[in-house]
Amino acid sequence: QKEVEQDPGPLSVPEGAIVSLNCTYSNSAFQYFMWYRQYSRKGPELLMYTYSSGNKEDGRFTAQVDKSSKYISLFIRDSQPSDSATYLCAMSLSDLEGGTGFQKLVFGTGTRLLVSP
Amino acid sequence: DVKVTQSSRYLVKRTGEKVFLECVQDMDHENMFWYRQDPGLGLRLIYFSYDVKMKEKGDIPEGYSVSREKKERFSLILESASTNQTSMYLCASSFPPTTNYNEQFFGPGTRLTVL
């Protein structure tokens, strides 16, 4: 079983739809949860991050974490064609490893989202 | 803006060749990372470095080595390229976390094909 599971899609929606992207994970020690967006032929860029459980909103985007269910979600309201990209969830532990200050990120496989005009 | 650049966008090499992938960041970040990205497998960490001349193995270091002679530059080396190393290679950098989290900034990636 993978540490982080994410449906690869593609997920196709019309412009204006509400989009829900999800990841499940198995390691209850994860404390930091991130969503990266990756456009075609580009590197991932951080979209949102949350610490522990709860919701975080940024414009049309809402990140939600349910640690009891080991489930995280990203909601996109009023989706736009420019939102078409691959969305990767990522998570990390709270403790710094080995005193180096490095935190390993564990990524989902990514969900490809297509928003049609 | 943070900028992470990678030396090539596309690269085609033959089996057995020695391959160098270069990454440069301009934000004075201490940490640098090399990942590979494959369909259905996501991003997997190959190596990382938290300081000049320091390196640590990631999840899949076999067949790879790295070099960090200067703070801004992190090189990934395939000593003898094989077809199963055909992949998208992504470099990233970050500051050491002052809290328990710090953002990783990614380069545009190098798509390597080994024939």
mmCIF file with all atom_site columns, C-alpha atoms in Angstrom:
data_model
loop_
_atom_site.group_PDB
_atom_site.id
_atom_site.type_symbol
_atom_site.label_atom_id
_atom_site.label_alt_id
_atom_site.label_comp_id
_atom_site.label_asym_id
_atom_site.label_entity_id
_atom_site.label_seq_id
_atom_site.pdbx_PDB_ins_code
_atom_site.Cartn_x
_atom_site.Cartn_y
_atom_site.Cartn_z
_atom_site.occupancy
_atom_site.B_iso_or_equiv
_atom_site.pdbx_formal_charge
_atom_site.auth_seq_id
_atom_site.auth_comp_id
_atom_site.auth_asym_id
_atom_site.auth_atom_id
_atom_site.pdbx_PDB_model_num
ATOM 1   C CA . GLN A 1 1   ? 0.000   0.000  0.000   1.00 0.00 ? 1   GLN A CA 1
ATOM 2   C CA . LYS A 1 2   ? 1.308   3.417  -0.930  1.00 0.00 ? 2   LYS A CA 1
ATOM 3   C CA . GLU A 1 3   ? 1.819   5.906  1.862   1.00 0.00 ? 3   GLU A CA 1
ATOM 4   C CA . VAL A 1 4   ? -0.255  8.493  -0.009  1.00 0.00 ? 4   VAL A CA 1
ATOM 5   C CA . GLU A 1 5   ? -3.029  7.586  -2.452  1.00 0.00 ? 5   GLU A CA 1
ATOM 6   C CA . GLN A 1 6   ? -4.431  9.949  -5.049  1.00 0.00 ? 6   GLN A CA 1
ATOM 7   C CA . ASP A 1 7   ? -6.786  9.286  -7.937  1.00 0.00 ? 7   ASP A CA 1
ATOM 8   C CA . PRO A 1 8   ? -4.870  10.045 -11.155 1.00 0.00 ? 8   PRO A CA 1
ATOM 9   C CA . GLY A 1 9   ? -7.907  11.215 -13.102 1.00 0.00 ? 9   GLY A CA 1
ATOM 10  C CA . PRO A 1 10  ? -8.258  12.843 -15.520 1.00 0.00 ? 10  PRO A CA 1
ATOM 11  C CA . LEU A 1 11  ? -11.084 14.790 -13.978 1.00 0.00 ? 11  LEU A CA 1
ATOM 12  C CA . SER A 1 12  ? -13.015 16.760 -16.605 1.00 0.00 ? 12  SER A CA 1
ATOM 13  C CA . VAL A 1 13  ? -15.392 19.546 -15.550 1.00 0.00 ? 13  VAL A CA 1
ATOM 14  C CA . PRO A 1 14  ? -17.090 22.510 -17.255 1.00 0.00 ? 14  PRO A CA 1
ATOM 15  C CA . GLU A 1 15  ? -16.027 26.045 -16.449 1.00 0.00 ? 15  GLU A CA 1
ATOM 16  C CA . GLY A 1 16  ? -17.666 27.316 -13.267 1.00 0.00 ? 16  GLY A CA 1
ATOM 17  C CA . ALA A 1 17  ? -17.962 23.889 -11.632 1.00 0.00 ? 17  ALA A CA 1
ATOM 18  C CA . ILE A 1 18  ? -16.850 23.150 -8.085  1.00 0.00 ? 18  ILE A CA 1
ATOM 19  C CA . VAL A 1 19  ? -13.937 20.732 -8.119  1.00 0.00 ? 19  VAL A CA 1
ATOM 20  C CA . SER A 1 20  ? -13.020 18.358 -5.317  1.00 0.00 ? 20  SER A CA 1
ATOM 21  C CA . LEU A 1 21  ? -9.578  16.737 -5.298  1.00 0.00 ? 21  LEU A CA 1
ATOM 22  C CA . ASN A 1 22  ? -8.677  14.224 -2.613  1.00 0.00 ? 22  ASN A CA 1
ATOM 23  C CA . CYS A 1 23  ? -5.865  12.219 -1.077  1.00 0.00 ? 23  CYS A CA 1
ATOM 24  C CA . THR A 1 24  ? -5.793  9.534  1.558   1.00 0.00 ? 24  THR A CA 1
ATOM 25  C CA . TYR A 1 25  ? -2.747  8.587  3.584   1.00 0.00 ? 25  TYR A CA 1
ATOM 26  C CA . SER A 1 26  ? -1.679  5.876  5.970   1.00 0.00 ? 26  SER A CA 1
ATOM 27  C CA . ASN A 1 27  ? 0.923   7.509  8.244   1.00 0.00 ? 27  ASN A CA 1
ATOM 28  C CA . SER A 1 28  ? -0.853  9.159  11.175  1.00 0.00 ? 28  SER A CA 1
ATOM 29  C CA . ALA A 1 29  ? 2.361   11.034 12.045  1.00 0.00 ? 29  ALA A CA 1
ATOM 30  C CA . PHE A 1 30  ? 1.984   13.406 9.082   1.00 0.00 ? 30  PHE A CA 1
ATOM 31  C CA . GLN A 1 31  ? 1.385   16.929 10.331  1.00 0.00 ? 31  GLN A CA 1
ATOM 32  C CA . TYR A 1 32  ? 1.904   19.201 7.340   1.00 0.00 ? 32  TYR A CA 1
ATOM 33  C CA . PHE A 1 33  ? -0.271  18.897 4.250   1.00 0.00 ? 33  PHE A CA 1
ATOM 34  C CA . MET A 1 34  ? 0.354   20.623 0.958   1.00 0.00 ? 34  MET A CA 1
ATOM 35  C CA . TRP A 1 35  ? -1.172  20.988 -2.467  1.00 0.00 ? 35  TRP A CA 1
ATOM 36  C CA . TYR A 1 36  ? 1.107   21.656 -5.414  1.00 0.00 ? 36  TYR A CA 1
ATOM 37  C CA . ARG A 1 37  ? -0.092  22.602 -8.886  1.00 0.00 ? 37  ARG A CA 1
ATOM 38  C CA . GLN A 1 38  ? 1.869   21.497 -11.938 1.00 0.00 ? 38  GLN A CA 1
ATOM 39  C CA . TYR A 1 39  ? 1.156   22.887 -15.375 1.00 0.00 ? 39  TYR A CA 1
ATOM 40  C CA . SER A 1 40  ? 2.180   20.907 -18.412 1.00 0.00 ? 40  SER A CA 1
ATOM 41  C CA . ARG A 1 41  ? 5.955   20.971 -19.004 1.00 0.00 ? 41  ARG A CA 1
ATOM 42  C CA . LYS A 1 42  ? 6.548   22.918 -15.777 1.00 0.00 ? 42  LYS A CA 1
ATOM 43  C CA . GLY A 1 43  ? 7.708   22.076 -12.271 1.00 0.00 ? 43  GLY A CA 1
ATOM 44  C CA . PRO A 1 44  ? 5.244   21.899 -9.364  1.00 0.00 ? 44  PRO A CA 1
ATOM 45  C CA . GLU A 1 45  ? 4.470   25.104 -7.468  1.00 0.00 ? 45  GLU A CA 1
ATOM 46  C CA . LEU A 1 46  ? 3.020   25.335 -3.990  1.00 0.00 ? 46  LEU A CA 1
ATOM 47  C CA . LEU A 1 47  ? -0.655  26.226 -3.964  1.00 0.00 ? 47  LEU A CA 1
ATOM 48  C CA . MET A 1 48  ? -1.614  25.818 -0.315  1.00 0.00 ? 48  MET A CA 1
ATOM 49  C CA . TYR A 1 49  ? -0.450  24.211 2.872   1.00 0.00 ? 49  TYR A CA 1
ATOM 50  C CA . THR A 1 50  ? -2.148  23.442 6.176   1.00 0.00 ? 50  THR A CA 1
ATOM 51  C CA . TYR A 1 51  ? -0.946  22.256 9.520   1.00 0.00 ? 51  TYR A CA 1
ATOM 52  C CA . SER A 1 52  ? -2.808  19.464 11.294  1.00 0.00 ? 52  SER A CA 1
ATOM 53  C CA . SER A 1 53  ? -6.581  19.314 10.923  1.00 0.00 ? 53  SER A CA 1
ATOM 54  C CA . GLY A 1 54  ? -8.953  22.022 9.750   1.00 0.00 ? 54  GLY A CA 1
ATOM 55  C CA . ASN A 1 55  ? -9.707  24.218 6.779   1.00 0.00 ? 55  ASN A CA 1
ATOM 56  C CA . LYS A 1 56  ? -7.747  26.928 5.026   1.00 0.00 ? 56  LYS A CA 1
ATOM 57  C CA . GLU A 1 57  ? -9.149  29.219 2.375   1.00 0.00 ? 57  GLU A CA 1
ATOM 58  C CA . ASP A 1 58  ? -7.333  31.288 -0.244  1.00 0.00 ? 58  ASP A CA 1
ATOM 59  C CA . GLY A 1 59  ? -9.531  32.924 -2.843  1.00 0.00 ? 59  GLY A CA 1
ATOM 60  C CA . ARG A 1 60  ? -11.285 30.218 -4.847  1.00 0.00 ? 60  ARG A CA 1
ATOM 61  C CA . PHE A 1 61  ? -9.268  27.463 -3.166  1.00 0.00 ? 61  PHE A CA 1
ATOM 62  C CA . THR A 1 62  ? -10.041 25.682 0.109   1.00 0.00 ? 62  THR A CA 1
ATOM 63  C CA . ALA A 1 63  ? -7.815  23.020 1.647   1.00 0.00 ? 63  ALA A CA 1
ATOM 64  C CA . GLN A 1 64  ? -9.338  20.669 4.167   1.00 0.00 ? 64  GLN A CA 1
ATOM 65  C CA . VAL A 1 65  ? -7.631  18.125 6.423   1.00 0.00 ? 65  VAL A CA 1
ATOM 66  C CA . ASP A 1 66  ? -9.384  15.391 8.385   1.00 0.00 ? 66  ASP A CA 1
ATOM 67  C CA . LYS A 1 67  ? -6.693  13.646 10.390  1.00 0.00 ? 67  LYS A CA 1
ATOM 68  C CA . SER A 1 68  ? -9.148  11.261 12.030  1.00 0.00 ? 68  SER A CA 1
ATOM 69  C CA . SER A 1 69  ? -9.998  9.853  8.600   1.00 0.00 ? 69  SER A CA 1
ATOM 70  C CA . LYS A 1 70  ? -6.496  10.406 7.150   1.00 0.00 ? 70  LYS A CA 1
ATOM 71  C CA . TYR A 1 71  ? -8.095  12.304 4.294   1.00 0.00 ? 71  TYR A CA 1
ATOM 72  C CA . ILE A 1 72  ? -7.277  15.654 2.724   1.00 0.00 ? 72  ILE A CA 1
ATOM 73  C CA . SER A 1 73  ? -9.165  17.629 0.091   1.00 0.00 ? 73  SER A CA 1
ATOM 74  C CA . LEU A 1 74  ? -8.700  20.619 -2.152  1.00 0.00 ? 74  LEU A CA 1
ATOM 75  C CA . PHE A 1 75  ? -11.830 22.409 -3.339  1.00 0.00 ? 75  PHE A CA 1
ATOM 76  C CA . ILE A 1 76  ? -11.800 24.813 -6.270  1.00 0.00 ? 76  ILE A CA 1
ATOM 77  C CA . ARG A 1 77  ? -14.825 27.080 -6.638  1.00 0.00 ? 77  ARG A CA 1
ATOM 78  C CA . ASP A 1 78  ? -15.834 28.652 -9.943  1.00 0.00 ? 78  ASP A CA 1
ATOM 79  C CA . SER A 1 79  ? -13.223 26.617 -11.793 1.00 0.00 ? 79  SER A CA 1
ATOM 80  C CA . GLN A 1 80  ? -11.522 28.263 -14.780 1.00 0.00 ? 80  GLN A CA 1
ATOM 81  C CA . PRO A 1 81  ? -9.776  26.813 -17.847 1.00 0.00 ? 81  PRO A CA 1
ATOM 82  C CA . SER A 1 82  ? -6.556  28.232 -16.367 1.00 0.00 ? 82  SER A CA 1
ATOM 83  C CA . ASP A 1 83  ? -6.997  25.788 -13.466 1.00 0.00 ? 83  ASP A CA 1
ATOM 84  C CA . SER A 1 84  ? -6.328  22.923 -15.877 1.00 0.00 ? 84  SER A CA 1
ATOM 85  C CA . ALA A 1 85  ? -3.216  21.274 -14.451 1.00 0.00 ? 85  ALA A CA 1
ATOM 86  C CA . THR A 1 86  ? -2.075  18.313 -12.402 1.00 0.00 ? 86  THR A CA 1
ATOM 87  C CA . TYR A 1 87  ? -2.636  18.717 -8.655  1.00 0.00 ? 87  TYR A CA 1
ATOM 88  C CA . LEU A 1 88  ? -0.277  16.911 -6.328  1.00 0.00 ? 88  LEU A CA 1
ATOM 89  C CA . CYS A 1 89  ? -0.875  16.432 -2.646  1.00 0.00 ? 89  CYS A CA 1
ATOM 90  C CA . ALA A 1 90  ? 2.174   16.187 -0.397  1.00 0.00 ? 90  ALA A CA 1
ATOM 91  C CA . MET A 1 91  ? 2.691   15.704 3.285   1.00 0.00 ? 91  MET A CA 1
ATOM 92  C CA . SER A 1 92  ? 5.477   15.679 5.831   1.00 0.00 ? 92  SER A CA 1
ATOM 93  C CA . LEU A 1 93  ? 6.248   14.823 9.410   1.00 0.00 ? 93  LEU A CA 1
ATOM 94  C CA . SER A 1 94  ? 6.451   17.408 12.130  1.00 0.00 ? 94  SER A CA 1
ATOM 95  C CA . ASP A 1 95  ? 9.848   16.458 13.494  1.00 0.00 ? 95  ASP A CA 1
ATOM 96  C CA . LEU A 1 96  ? 12.989  17.641 11.802  1.00 0.00 ? 96  LEU A CA 1
ATOM 97  C CA . GLU A 1 97  ? 14.994  14.634 10.683  1.00 0.00 ? 97  GLU A CA 1
ATOM 98  C CA . GLY A 1 98  ? 18.583  14.084 11.722  1.00 0.00 ? 98  GLY A CA 1
ATOM 99  C CA . GLY A 1 99  ? 19.148  17.651 12.825  1.00 0.00 ? 99  GLY A CA 1
ATOM 100 C CA . THR A 1 100 ? 19.678  18.748 9.247   1.00 0.00 ? 100 THR A CA 1
ATOM 101 C CA . GLY A 1 101 ? 16.504  20.748 9.010   1.00 0.00 ? 101 GLY A CA 1
ATOM 102 C CA . PHE A 1 102 ? 15.316  18.601 6.162   1.00 0.00 ? 102 PHE A CA 1
ATOM 103 C CA . GLN A 1 103 ? 11.768  17.394 5.999   1.00 0.00 ? 103 GLN A CA 1
ATOM 104 C CA . LYS A 1 104 ? 10.970  14.671 3.563   1.00 0.00 ? 104 LYS A CA 1
ATOM 105 C CA . LEU A 1 105 ? 7.881   15.324 1.500   1.00 0.00 ? 105 LEU A CA 1
ATOM 106 C CA . VAL A 1 106 ? 5.773   12.336 0.476   1.00 0.00 ? 106 VAL A CA 1
ATOM 107 C CA . PHE A 1 107 ? 3.820   13.042 -2.695  1.00 0.00 ? 107 PHE A CA 1
ATOM 108 C CA . GLY A 1 108 ? 0.668   11.610 -4.154  1.00 0.00 ? 108 GLY A CA 1
ATOM 109 C CA . THR A 1 109 ? 0.777   10.618 -7.809  1.00 0.00 ? 109 THR A CA 1
ATOM 110 C CA . GLY A 1 110 ? -1.225  13.682 -8.866  1.00 0.00 ? 110 GLY A CA 1
ATOM 111 C CA . THR A 1 111 ? -4.705  14.219 -10.310 1.00 0.00 ? 111 THR A CA 1
ATOM 112 C CA . ARG A 1 112 ? -4.986  15.715 -13.765 1.00 0.00 ? 112 ARG A CA 1
ATOM 113 C CA . LEU A 1 113 ? -7.766  18.318 -13.942 1.00 0.00 ? 113 LEU A CA 1
ATOM 114 C CA . LEU A 1 114 ? -9.276  19.562 -17.217 1.00 0.00 ? 114 LEU A CA 1
ATOM 115 C CA . VAL A 1 115 ? -11.641 22.541 -17.104 1.00 0.00 ? 115 VAL A CA 1
ATOM 116 C CA . SER A 1 116 ? -13.408 23.121 -20.393 1.00 0.00 ? 116 SER A CA 1
ATOM 117 C CA . PRO A 1 117 ? -14.738 26.557 -21.452 1.00 0.00 ? 117 PRO A CA 1
ATOM 118 C CA . ASP B 2 1   ? 11.037  35.589 -7.272  1.00 0.00 ? 1   ASP B CA 1
ATOM 119 C CA . VAL B 2 2   ? 12.780  32.355 -6.428  1.00 0.00 ? 2   VAL B CA 1
ATOM 120 C CA . LYS B 2 3   ? 14.307  30.858 -9.486  1.00 0.00 ? 3   LYS B CA 1
ATOM 121 C CA . VAL B 2 4   ? 15.444  27.276 -9.898  1.00 0.00 ? 4   VAL B CA 1
ATOM 122 C CA . THR B 2 5   ? 16.883  26.514 -13.299 1.00 0.00 ? 5   THR B CA 1
ATOM 123 C CA . GLN B 2 6   ? 17.858  23.227 -14.846 1.00 0.00 ? 6   GLN B CA 1
ATOM 124 C CA . SER B 2 7   ? 20.458  22.937 -17.587 1.00 0.00 ? 7   SER B CA 1
ATOM 125 C CA . SER B 2 8   ? 18.332  21.113 -20.150 1.00 0.00 ? 8   SER B CA 1
ATOM 126 C CA . ARG B 2 9   ? 14.611  20.725 -20.788 1.00 0.00 ? 9   ARG B CA 1
ATOM 127 C CA . TYR B 2 10  ? 15.034  17.637 -22.961 1.00 0.00 ? 10  TYR B CA 1
ATOM 128 C CA . LEU B 2 11  ? 17.929  15.216 -23.129 1.00 0.00 ? 11  LEU B CA 1
ATOM 129 C CA . VAL B 2 12  ? 18.452  12.027 -25.130 1.00 0.00 ? 12  VAL B CA 1
ATOM 130 C CA . LYS B 2 13  ? 21.288  9.707  -24.174 1.00 0.00 ? 13  LYS B CA 1
ATOM 131 C CA . ARG B 2 14  ? 22.391  6.192  -24.982 1.00 0.00 ? 14  ARG B CA 1
ATOM 132 C CA . THR B 2 15  ? 22.630  3.258  -22.600 1.00 0.00 ? 15  THR B CA 1
ATOM 133 C CA . GLY B 2 16  ? 25.943  3.274  -20.751 1.00 0.00 ? 16  GLY B CA 1
ATOM 134 C CA . GLU B 2 17  ? 26.628  6.988  -21.170 1.00 0.00 ? 17  GLU B CA 1
ATOM 135 C CA . LYS B 2 18  ? 27.531  9.164  -18.202 1.00 0.00 ? 18  LYS B CA 1
ATOM 136 C CA . VAL B 2 19  ? 24.887  11.851 -17.786 1.00 0.00 ? 19  VAL B CA 1
ATOM 137 C CA . PHE B 2 20  ? 25.073  15.114 -15.862 1.00 0.00 ? 20  PHE B CA 1
ATOM 138 C CA . LEU B 2 21  ? 21.968  17.058 -14.880 1.00 0.00 ? 21  LEU B CA 1
ATOM 139 C CA . GLU B 2 22  ? 22.651  20.508 -13.500 1.00 0.00 ? 22  GLU B CA 1
ATOM 140 C CA . CYS B 2 23  ? 20.488  22.618 -11.215 1.00 0.00 ? 23  CYS B CA 1
ATOM 141 C CA . VAL B 2 24  ? 21.076  26.189 -10.078 1.00 0.00 ? 24  VAL B CA 1
ATOM 142 C CA . GLN B 2 25  ? 19.073  28.264 -7.587  1.00 0.00 ? 25  GLN B CA 1
ATOM 143 C CA . ASP B 2 26  ? 19.434  31.963 -6.986  1.00 0.00 ? 26  ASP B CA 1
ATOM 144 C CA . MET B 2 27  ? 17.855  32.355 -3.527  1.00 0.00 ? 27  MET B CA 1
ATOM 145 C CA . ASP B 2 28  ? 20.741  31.282 -1.307  1.00 0.00 ? 28  ASP B CA 1
ATOM 146 C CA . HIS B 2 29  ? 18.810  28.183 -0.193  1.00 0.00 ? 29  HIS B CA 1
ATOM 147 C CA . GLU B 2 30  ? 20.671  25.686 1.976   1.00 0.00 ? 30  GLU B CA 1
ATOM 148 C CA . ASN B 2 31  ? 18.616  22.651 0.962   1.00 0.00 ? 31  ASN B CA 1
ATOM 149 C CA . MET B 2 32  ? 18.518  21.200 -2.544  1.00 0.00 ? 32  MET B CA 1
ATOM 150 C CA . PHE B 2 33  ? 16.785  18.090 -3.824  1.00 0.00 ? 33  PHE B CA 1
ATOM 151 C CA . TRP B 2 34  ? 16.607  15.817 -6.842  1.00 0.00 ? 34  TRP B CA 1
ATOM 152 C CA . TYR B 2 35  ? 13.381  13.952 -7.645  1.00 0.00 ? 35  TYR B CA 1
ATOM 153 C CA . ARG B 2 36  ? 12.225  11.840 -10.518 1.00 0.00 ? 36  ARG B CA 1
ATOM 154 C CA . GLN B 2 37  ? 8.607   11.893 -11.646 1.00 0.00 ? 37  GLN B CA 1
ATOM 155 C CA . ASP B 2 38  ? 7.021   8.906  -13.357 1.00 0.00 ? 38  ASP B CA 1
ATOM 156 C CA . PRO B 2 39  ? 3.387   8.255  -14.335 1.00 0.00 ? 39  PRO B CA 1
ATOM 157 C CA . GLY B 2 40  ? 1.574   6.361  -11.616 1.00 0.00 ? 40  GLY B CA 1
ATOM 158 C CA . LEU B 2 41  ? 4.485   6.738  -9.192  1.00 0.00 ? 41  LEU B CA 1
ATOM 159 C CA . GLY B 2 42  ? 4.520   10.461 -8.542  1.00 0.00 ? 42  GLY B CA 1
ATOM 160 C CA . LEU B 2 43  ? 7.608   12.273 -7.293  1.00 0.00 ? 43  LEU B CA 1
ATOM 161 C CA . ARG B 2 44  ? 10.279  10.156 -5.658  1.00 0.00 ? 44  ARG B CA 1
ATOM 162 C CA . LEU B 2 45  ? 13.295  11.594 -3.867  1.00 0.00 ? 45  LEU B CA 1
ATOM 163 C CA . ILE B 2 46  ? 16.669  10.515 -5.238  1.00 0.00 ? 46  ILE B CA 1
ATOM 164 C CA . TYR B 2 47  ? 19.131  12.584 -3.193  1.00 0.00 ? 47  TYR B CA 1
ATOM 165 C CA . PHE B 2 48  ? 19.158  15.758 -1.176  1.00 0.00 ? 48  PHE B CA 1
ATOM 166 C CA . SER B 2 49  ? 21.784  18.123 0.178   1.00 0.00 ? 49  SER B CA 1
ATOM 167 C CA . TYR B 2 50  ? 21.480  20.374 3.204   1.00 0.00 ? 50  TYR B CA 1
ATOM 168 C CA . ASP B 2 51  ? 24.812  22.156 2.789   1.00 0.00 ? 51  ASP B CA 1
ATOM 169 C CA . VAL B 2 52  ? 27.761  22.463 0.449   1.00 0.00 ? 52  VAL B CA 1
ATOM 170 C CA . LYS B 2 53  ? 29.549  19.126 0.030   1.00 0.00 ? 53  LYS B CA 1
ATOM 171 C CA . MET B 2 54  ? 26.863  17.403 2.145   1.00 0.00 ? 54  MET B CA 1
ATOM 172 C CA . LYS B 2 55  ? 24.525  14.839 0.635   1.00 0.00 ? 55  LYS B CA 1
ATOM 173 C CA . GLU B 2 56  ? 22.008  12.300 1.834   1.00 0.00 ? 56  GLU B CA 1
ATOM 174 C CA . LYS B 2 57  ? 20.326  9.431  0.033   1.00 0.00 ? 57  LYS B CA 1
ATOM 175 C CA . GLY B 2 58  ? 16.648  9.667  -0.647  1.00 0.00 ? 58  GLY B CA 1
ATOM 176 C CA . ASP B 2 59  ? 14.269  6.827  -1.412  1.00 0.00 ? 59  ASP B CA 1
ATOM 177 C CA . ILE B 2 60  ? 15.742  5.688  -4.737  1.00 0.00 ? 60  ILE B CA 1
ATOM 178 C CA . PRO B 2 61  ? 19.485  6.546  -4.884  1.00 0.00 ? 61  PRO B CA 1
ATOM 179 C CA . GLU B 2 62  ? 20.596  3.418  -6.745  1.00 0.00 ? 62  GLU B CA 1
ATOM 180 C CA . GLY B 2 63  ? 22.281  4.237  -10.049 1.00 0.00 ? 63  GLY B CA 1
ATOM 181 C CA . TYR B 2 64  ? 22.673  7.924  -9.169  1.00 0.00 ? 64  TYR B CA 1
ATOM 182 C CA . SER B 2 65  ? 25.226  10.139 -7.461  1.00 0.00 ? 65  SER B CA 1
ATOM 183 C CA . VAL B 2 66  ? 25.268  13.858 -6.710  1.00 0.00 ? 66  VAL B CA 1
ATOM 184 C CA . SER B 2 67  ? 27.692  16.695 -6.311  1.00 0.00 ? 67  SER B CA 1
ATOM 185 C CA . ARG B 2 68  ? 27.359  20.005 -4.488  1.00 0.00 ? 68  ARG B CA 1
ATOM 186 C CA . GLU B 2 69  ? 30.538  22.031 -4.701  1.00 0.00 ? 69  GLU B CA 1
ATOM 187 C CA . LYS B 2 70  ? 28.833  25.419 -4.452  1.00 0.00 ? 70  LYS B CA 1
ATOM 188 C CA . LYS B 2 71  ? 25.769  26.439 -2.502  1.00 0.00 ? 71  LYS B CA 1
ATOM 189 C CA . GLU B 2 72  ? 23.754  27.428 -5.558  1.00 0.00 ? 72  GLU B CA 1
ATOM 190 C CA . ARG B 2 73  ? 24.499  24.371 -7.691  1.00 0.00 ? 73  ARG B CA 1
ATOM 191 C CA . PHE B 2 74  ? 23.442  20.739 -7.269  1.00 0.00 ? 74  PHE B CA 1
ATOM 192 C CA . SER B 2 75  ? 24.301  18.157 -9.899  1.00 0.00 ? 75  SER B CA 1
ATOM 193 C CA . LEU B 2 76  ? 22.774  14.748 -10.478 1.00 0.00 ? 76  LEU B CA 1
ATOM 194 C CA . ILE B 2 77  ? 25.006  12.171 -12.136 1.00 0.00 ? 77  ILE B CA 1
ATOM 195 C CA . LEU B 2 78  ? 23.977  8.973  -13.842 1.00 0.00 ? 78  LEU B CA 1
ATOM 196 C CA . GLU B 2 79  ? 27.238  7.019  -13.954 1.00 0.00 ? 79  GLU B CA 1
ATOM 197 C CA . SER B 2 80  ? 26.023  4.572  -16.607 1.00 0.00 ? 80  SER B CA 1
ATOM 198 C CA . ALA B 2 81  ? 22.604  5.458  -17.942 1.00 0.00 ? 81  ALA B CA 1
ATOM 199 C CA . SER B 2 82  ? 20.059  2.691  -18.340 1.00 0.00 ? 82  SER B CA 1
ATOM 200 C CA . THR B 2 83  ? 16.663  2.637  -20.050 1.00 0.00 ? 83  THR B CA 1
ATOM 201 C CA . ASN B 2 84  ? 14.851  2.429  -16.704 1.00 0.00 ? 84  ASN B CA 1
ATOM 202 C CA . GLN B 2 85  ? 16.259  5.862  -15.885 1.00 0.00 ? 85  GLN B CA 1
ATOM 203 C CA . THR B 2 86  ? 14.135  7.416  -18.610 1.00 0.00 ? 86  THR B CA 1
ATOM 204 C CA . SER B 2 87  ? 12.058  9.893  -16.631 1.00 0.00 ? 87  SER B CA 1
ATOM 205 C CA . MET B 2 88  ? 11.298  13.512 -15.758 1.00 0.00 ? 88  MET B CA 1
ATOM 206 C CA . TYR B 2 89  ? 13.914  14.824 -13.328 1.00 0.00 ? 89  TYR B CA 1
ATOM 207 C CA . LEU B 2 90  ? 12.977  17.698 -11.046 1.00 0.00 ? 90  LEU B CA 1
ATOM 208 C CA . CYS B 2 91  ? 15.294  19.775 -8.912  1.00 0.00 ? 91  CYS B CA 1
ATOM 209 C CA . ALA B 2 92  ? 14.021  21.723 -5.896  1.00 0.00 ? 92  ALA B CA 1
ATOM 210 C CA . SER B 2 93  ? 15.448  23.987 -3.213  1.00 0.00 ? 93  SER B CA 1
ATOM 211 C CA . SER B 2 94  ? 14.367  25.386 0.150   1.00 0.00 ? 94  SER B CA 1
ATOM 212 C CA . PHE B 2 95  ? 15.586  27.191 3.223   1.00 0.00 ? 95  PHE B CA 1
ATOM 213 C CA . PRO B 2 96  ? 15.994  25.094 6.352   1.00 0.00 ? 96  PRO B CA 1
ATOM 214 C CA . PRO B 2 97  ? 12.718  25.296 8.236   1.00 0.00 ? 97  PRO B CA 1
ATOM 215 C CA . THR B 2 98  ? 12.541  27.917 10.957  1.00 0.00 ? 98  THR B CA 1
ATOM 216 C CA . THR B 2 99  ? 9.262   26.361 11.930  1.00 0.00 ? 99  THR B CA 1
ATOM 217 C CA . ASN B 2 100 ? 8.430   22.783 11.127  1.00 0.00 ? 100 ASN B CA 1
ATOM 218 C CA . TYR B 2 101 ? 7.706   23.368 7.488   1.00 0.00 ? 101 TYR B CA 1
ATOM 219 C CA . ASN B 2 102 ? 9.328   25.132 4.614   1.00 0.00 ? 102 ASN B CA 1
ATOM 220 C CA . GLU B 2 103 ? 8.314   25.361 0.979   1.00 0.00 ? 103 GLU B CA 1
ATOM 221 C CA . GLN B 2 104 ? 10.250  23.581 -1.714  1.00 0.00 ? 104 GLN B CA 1
ATOM 222 C CA . PHE B 2 105 ? 10.668  25.500 -4.982  1.00 0.00 ? 105 PHE B CA 1
ATOM 223 C CA . PHE B 2 106 ? 10.916  23.417 -8.115  1.00 0.00 ? 106 PHE B CA 1
ATOM 224 C CA . GLY B 2 107 ? 12.720  23.863 -11.394 1.00 0.00 ? 107 GLY B CA 1
ATOM 225 C CA . PRO B 2 108 ? 10.994  23.236 -14.756 1.00 0.00 ? 108 PRO B CA 1
ATOM 226 C CA . GLY B 2 109 ? 12.308  19.684 -15.046 1.00 0.00 ? 109 GLY B CA 1
ATOM 227 C CA . THR B 2 110 ? 14.529  17.769 -17.462 1.00 0.00 ? 110 THR B CA 1
ATOM 228 C CA . ARG B 2 111 ? 12.907  15.054 -19.518 1.00 0.00 ? 111 ARG B CA 1
ATOM 229 C CA . LEU B 2 112 ? 15.603  12.424 -20.006 1.00 0.00 ? 112 LEU B CA 1
ATOM 230 C CA . THR B 2 113 ? 15.247  9.636  -22.535 1.00 0.00 ? 113 THR B CA 1
ATOM 231 C CA . VAL B 2 114 ? 17.773  6.792  -22.459 1.00 0.00 ? 114 VAL B CA 1
ATOM 232 C CA . LEU B 2 115 ? 17.853  4.732  -25.645 1.00 0.00 ? 115 LEU B CA 1
#
